[in-house]
XYZ file of C-alpha atoms in Angstrom:
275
model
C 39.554 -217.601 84.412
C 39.184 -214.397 86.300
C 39.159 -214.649 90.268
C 38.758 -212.800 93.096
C 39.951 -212.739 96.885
C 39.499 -211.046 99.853
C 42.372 -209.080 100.548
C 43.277 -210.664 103.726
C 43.977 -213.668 102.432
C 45.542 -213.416 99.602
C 49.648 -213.619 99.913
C 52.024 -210.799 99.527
C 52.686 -211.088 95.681
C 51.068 -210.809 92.561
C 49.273 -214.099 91.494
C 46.722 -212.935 89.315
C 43.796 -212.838 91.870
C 41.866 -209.742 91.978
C 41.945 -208.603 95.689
C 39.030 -207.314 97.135
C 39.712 -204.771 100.267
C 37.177 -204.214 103.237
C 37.066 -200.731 104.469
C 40.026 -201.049 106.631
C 42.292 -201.411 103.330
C 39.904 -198.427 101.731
C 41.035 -196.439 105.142
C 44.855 -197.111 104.687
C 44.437 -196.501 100.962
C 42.944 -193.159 101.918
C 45.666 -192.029 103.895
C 48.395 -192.741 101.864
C 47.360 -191.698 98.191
C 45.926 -188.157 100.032
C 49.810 -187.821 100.947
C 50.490 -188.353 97.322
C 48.179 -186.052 96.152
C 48.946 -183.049 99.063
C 52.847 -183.606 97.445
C 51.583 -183.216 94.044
C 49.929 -180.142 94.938
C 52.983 -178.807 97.170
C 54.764 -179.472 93.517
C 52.712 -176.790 91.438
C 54.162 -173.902 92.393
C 58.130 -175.333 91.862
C 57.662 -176.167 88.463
C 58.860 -173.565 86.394
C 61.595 -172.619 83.576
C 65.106 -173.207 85.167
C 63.539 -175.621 87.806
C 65.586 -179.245 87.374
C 63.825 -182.732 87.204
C 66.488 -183.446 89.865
C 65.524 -180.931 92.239
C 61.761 -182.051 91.726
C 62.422 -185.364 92.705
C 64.778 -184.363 96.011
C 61.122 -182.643 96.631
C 59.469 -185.718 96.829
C 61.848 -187.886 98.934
C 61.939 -185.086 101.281
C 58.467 -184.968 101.305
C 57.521 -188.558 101.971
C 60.746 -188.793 104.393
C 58.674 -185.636 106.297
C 55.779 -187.167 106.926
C 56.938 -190.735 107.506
C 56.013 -192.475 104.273
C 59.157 -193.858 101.361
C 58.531 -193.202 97.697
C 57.834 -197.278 96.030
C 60.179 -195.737 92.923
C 63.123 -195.893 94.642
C 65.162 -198.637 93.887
C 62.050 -200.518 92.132
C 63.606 -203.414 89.690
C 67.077 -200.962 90.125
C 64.938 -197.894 89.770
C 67.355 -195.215 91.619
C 64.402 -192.151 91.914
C 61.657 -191.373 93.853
C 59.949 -190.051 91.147
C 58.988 -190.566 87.439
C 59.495 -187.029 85.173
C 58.383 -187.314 81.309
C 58.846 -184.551 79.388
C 57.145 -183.455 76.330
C 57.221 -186.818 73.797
C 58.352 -188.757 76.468
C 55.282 -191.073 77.538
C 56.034 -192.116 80.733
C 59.001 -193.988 83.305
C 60.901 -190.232 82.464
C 63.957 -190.177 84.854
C 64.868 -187.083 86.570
C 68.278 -185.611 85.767
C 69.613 -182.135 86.081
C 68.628 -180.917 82.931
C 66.311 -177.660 83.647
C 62.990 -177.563 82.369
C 62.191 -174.890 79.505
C 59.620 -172.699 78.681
C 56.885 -174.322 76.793
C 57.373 -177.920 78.417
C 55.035 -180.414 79.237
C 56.363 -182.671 82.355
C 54.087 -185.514 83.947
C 55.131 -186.562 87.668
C 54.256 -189.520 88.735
C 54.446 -190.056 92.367
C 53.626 -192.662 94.851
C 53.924 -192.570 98.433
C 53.975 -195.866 100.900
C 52.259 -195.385 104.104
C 52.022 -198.132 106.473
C 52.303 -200.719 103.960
C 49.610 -198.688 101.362
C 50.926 -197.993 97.826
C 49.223 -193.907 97.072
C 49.763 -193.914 93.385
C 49.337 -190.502 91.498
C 50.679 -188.286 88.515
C 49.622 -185.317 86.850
C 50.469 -183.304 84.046
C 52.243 -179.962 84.702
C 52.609 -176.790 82.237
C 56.354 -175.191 82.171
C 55.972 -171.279 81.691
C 53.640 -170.387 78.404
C 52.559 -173.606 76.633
C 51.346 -173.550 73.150
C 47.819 -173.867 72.729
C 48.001 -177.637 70.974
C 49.843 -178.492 74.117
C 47.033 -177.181 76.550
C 44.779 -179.046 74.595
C 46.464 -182.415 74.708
C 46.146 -182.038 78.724
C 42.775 -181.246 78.838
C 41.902 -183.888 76.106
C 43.824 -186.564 78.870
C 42.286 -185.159 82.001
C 38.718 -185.492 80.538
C 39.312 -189.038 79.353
C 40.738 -190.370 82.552
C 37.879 -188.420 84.308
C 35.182 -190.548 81.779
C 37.716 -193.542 82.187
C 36.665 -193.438 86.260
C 32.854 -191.954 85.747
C 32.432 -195.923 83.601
C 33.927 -197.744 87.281
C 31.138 -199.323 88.821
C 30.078 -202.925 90.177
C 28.690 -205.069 87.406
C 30.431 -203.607 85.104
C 33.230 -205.086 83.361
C 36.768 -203.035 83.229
C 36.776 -202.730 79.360
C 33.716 -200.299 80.158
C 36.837 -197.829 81.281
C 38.899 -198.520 78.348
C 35.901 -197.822 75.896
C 35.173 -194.411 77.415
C 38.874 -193.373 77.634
C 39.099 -194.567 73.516
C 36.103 -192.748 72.671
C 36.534 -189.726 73.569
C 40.032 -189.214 72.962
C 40.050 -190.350 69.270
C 37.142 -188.228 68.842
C 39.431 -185.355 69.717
C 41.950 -186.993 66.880
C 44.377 -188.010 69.778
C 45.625 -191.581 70.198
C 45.659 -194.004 73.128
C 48.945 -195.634 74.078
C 48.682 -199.464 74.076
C 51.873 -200.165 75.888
C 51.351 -199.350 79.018
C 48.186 -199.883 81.408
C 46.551 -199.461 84.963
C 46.854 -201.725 87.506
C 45.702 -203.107 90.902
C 47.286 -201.147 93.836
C 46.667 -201.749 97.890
C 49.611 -203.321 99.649
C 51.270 -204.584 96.978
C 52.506 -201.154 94.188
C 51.416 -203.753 90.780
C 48.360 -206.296 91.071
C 45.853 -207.974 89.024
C 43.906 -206.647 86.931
C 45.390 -204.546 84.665
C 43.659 -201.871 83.199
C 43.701 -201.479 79.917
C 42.746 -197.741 78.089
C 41.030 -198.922 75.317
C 38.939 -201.457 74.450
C 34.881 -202.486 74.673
C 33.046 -202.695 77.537
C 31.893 -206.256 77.361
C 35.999 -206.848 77.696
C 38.191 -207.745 81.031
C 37.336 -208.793 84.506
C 33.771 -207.557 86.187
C 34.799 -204.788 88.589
C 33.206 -205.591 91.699
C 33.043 -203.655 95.250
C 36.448 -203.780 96.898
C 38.538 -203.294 94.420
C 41.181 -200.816 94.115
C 43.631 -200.022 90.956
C 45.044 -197.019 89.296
C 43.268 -195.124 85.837
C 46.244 -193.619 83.926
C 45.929 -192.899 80.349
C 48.543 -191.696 78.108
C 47.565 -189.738 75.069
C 49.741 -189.142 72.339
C 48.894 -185.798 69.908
C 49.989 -188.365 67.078
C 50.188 -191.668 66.329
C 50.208 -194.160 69.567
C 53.123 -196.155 68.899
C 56.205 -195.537 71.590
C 59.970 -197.336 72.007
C 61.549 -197.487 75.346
C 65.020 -196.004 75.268
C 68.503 -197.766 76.179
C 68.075 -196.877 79.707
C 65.062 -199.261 80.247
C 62.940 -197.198 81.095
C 61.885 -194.125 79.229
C 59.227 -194.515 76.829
C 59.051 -191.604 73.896
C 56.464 -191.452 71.282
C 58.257 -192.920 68.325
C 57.033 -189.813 66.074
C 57.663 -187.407 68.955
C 54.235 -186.206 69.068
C 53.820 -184.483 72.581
C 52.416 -187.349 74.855
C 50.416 -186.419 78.187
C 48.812 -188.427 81.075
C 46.922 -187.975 84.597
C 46.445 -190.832 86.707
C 43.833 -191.304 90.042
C 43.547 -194.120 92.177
C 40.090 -195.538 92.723
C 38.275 -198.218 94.491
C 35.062 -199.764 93.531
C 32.368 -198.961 96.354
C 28.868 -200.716 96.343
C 27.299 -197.523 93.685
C 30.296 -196.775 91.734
C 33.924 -195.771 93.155
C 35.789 -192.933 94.851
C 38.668 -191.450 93.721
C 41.585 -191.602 96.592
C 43.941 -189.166 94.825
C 41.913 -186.189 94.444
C 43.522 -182.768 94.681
C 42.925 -181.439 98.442
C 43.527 -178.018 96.821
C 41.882 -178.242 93.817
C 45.035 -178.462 91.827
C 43.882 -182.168 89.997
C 44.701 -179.909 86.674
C 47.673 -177.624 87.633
C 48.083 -174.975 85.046
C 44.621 -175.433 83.437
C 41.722 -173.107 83.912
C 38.574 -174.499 85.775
């Protein structure tokens, strides 16, 4: 049984209620995944062949540090980055090492900044150098899914409705949906009810109603969608090592549909990509 509270309320952990944020929270929400997003774009131009993972993710601690907010990564269930970097068939929870990136790669970096309490949540896909053609494709097959994923958010409607329009179009497009690994409720707390799920019908999951705030994140594999984490704990790889890709935006459910937190204030939302 699916229930909501206002966000006020509701205690400092996740107990399954779906927390429902007046427009202070949407305010605090606003400030801190726009820091996110203005280090994501600060990001573009450093990632290039020879650039480390490492020296990415010394970027974004000093970034946050600069403008008073902490990355939620670091030291996260013994997570000891500030930063997630996956690489090519890795799918996501990538750690960054000091291993340069190469010519051709793919790397997703997934950032969120804490300000004030407020969990911004945000990753993108970035092209290394020249990237083959089936690569490009595979991020512009993800961006336009999550983009379809946020255009179903909307009060009434039920959060399957996102999962259905992500699963459409991307196995239209003969690309796969990873199953293990999902949205989720975001505000004060960095993992909250509900999960969202990238697949499914839209008659499925909890009605999204206004208030509501939680990440839209889909990983698309170029093969098959099956993935195993690696001995580390974290790393997930595509267990065929097709290349895998993802974008993610943060978005709260407003009274006519939902605005996106985590947009690009340069227009950089698809780094690399034309348009």
């Amino acid at each position: 049984m699916v229930s909501y509270i206002a966000a006020e309320l509701a205690p400092q952990k996740n107990n399954g209620q779906i927390r429902l944020y007046g427009e202070n929270g949407f305010e605090g929400m606003r400030k801190a995944c726009q820091l996110t997003a203005r280090c994501l774009d600060a990001l573009a131009p450093m990632v290039v062949p020879g650039v480390t993972t490492d020296a990415i993710d010394k970027f974004v601690f000093e970034f946050g540090r600069d403008h008073g907010a902490l990355p939620a990564t670091m030291n996260y269930r013994g997570y000891t980055k500030s930063s997630c970097t996956s690489i090519n068939h890795v799918v996501c929870h990538g750690i960054p090492n000091d291993k340069p990136l190469r010519d051709g790669d793919i790397v997703n970096i997934d950032v969120t900044l804490v300000v004030d309490g407020w969990h911004g949540d945000s990753s993108r896909m970035y092209p290394v150098g020249q990237i083959k053609r089936a690569a490009e494709r595979l991020l512009e097959v993800t961006h336009e899914s999550m983009m379809r994923g946020i255009a179903a958010v909307k009060p009434g409607a039920r959060t399957g409705a996102i999962g259905e329009a992500i699963q459409t179009f991307a196995e239209a497009e003969r690309c796969s949906v990873v199953r293990d690994f999902c949205g989720h409720g975001l505000g004060r707390l960095f993992h909250d009810a509900p999960n969202i799920l990238h697949y499914g019908r839209s008659n499925e999951g909890p009605e999204m109603r206004p208030g509501m705030i939680f990440t839209i994140e889909p990983m698309i594999n170029l093969g098959k969608p099956h993935v195993k984490v690696l001995a580390d704990g974290w790393t997930a790889v595509t267990r065929d090592r097709s290349l895998s890709a993802q974008y993610e935006h943060t978005v709260g459910v407003t009274e006519t549909g939902c605005e996106i937190f985590t947009l690009s204030p340069g227009g950089l939302d698809r780094p690399g990509l034309p348009g």
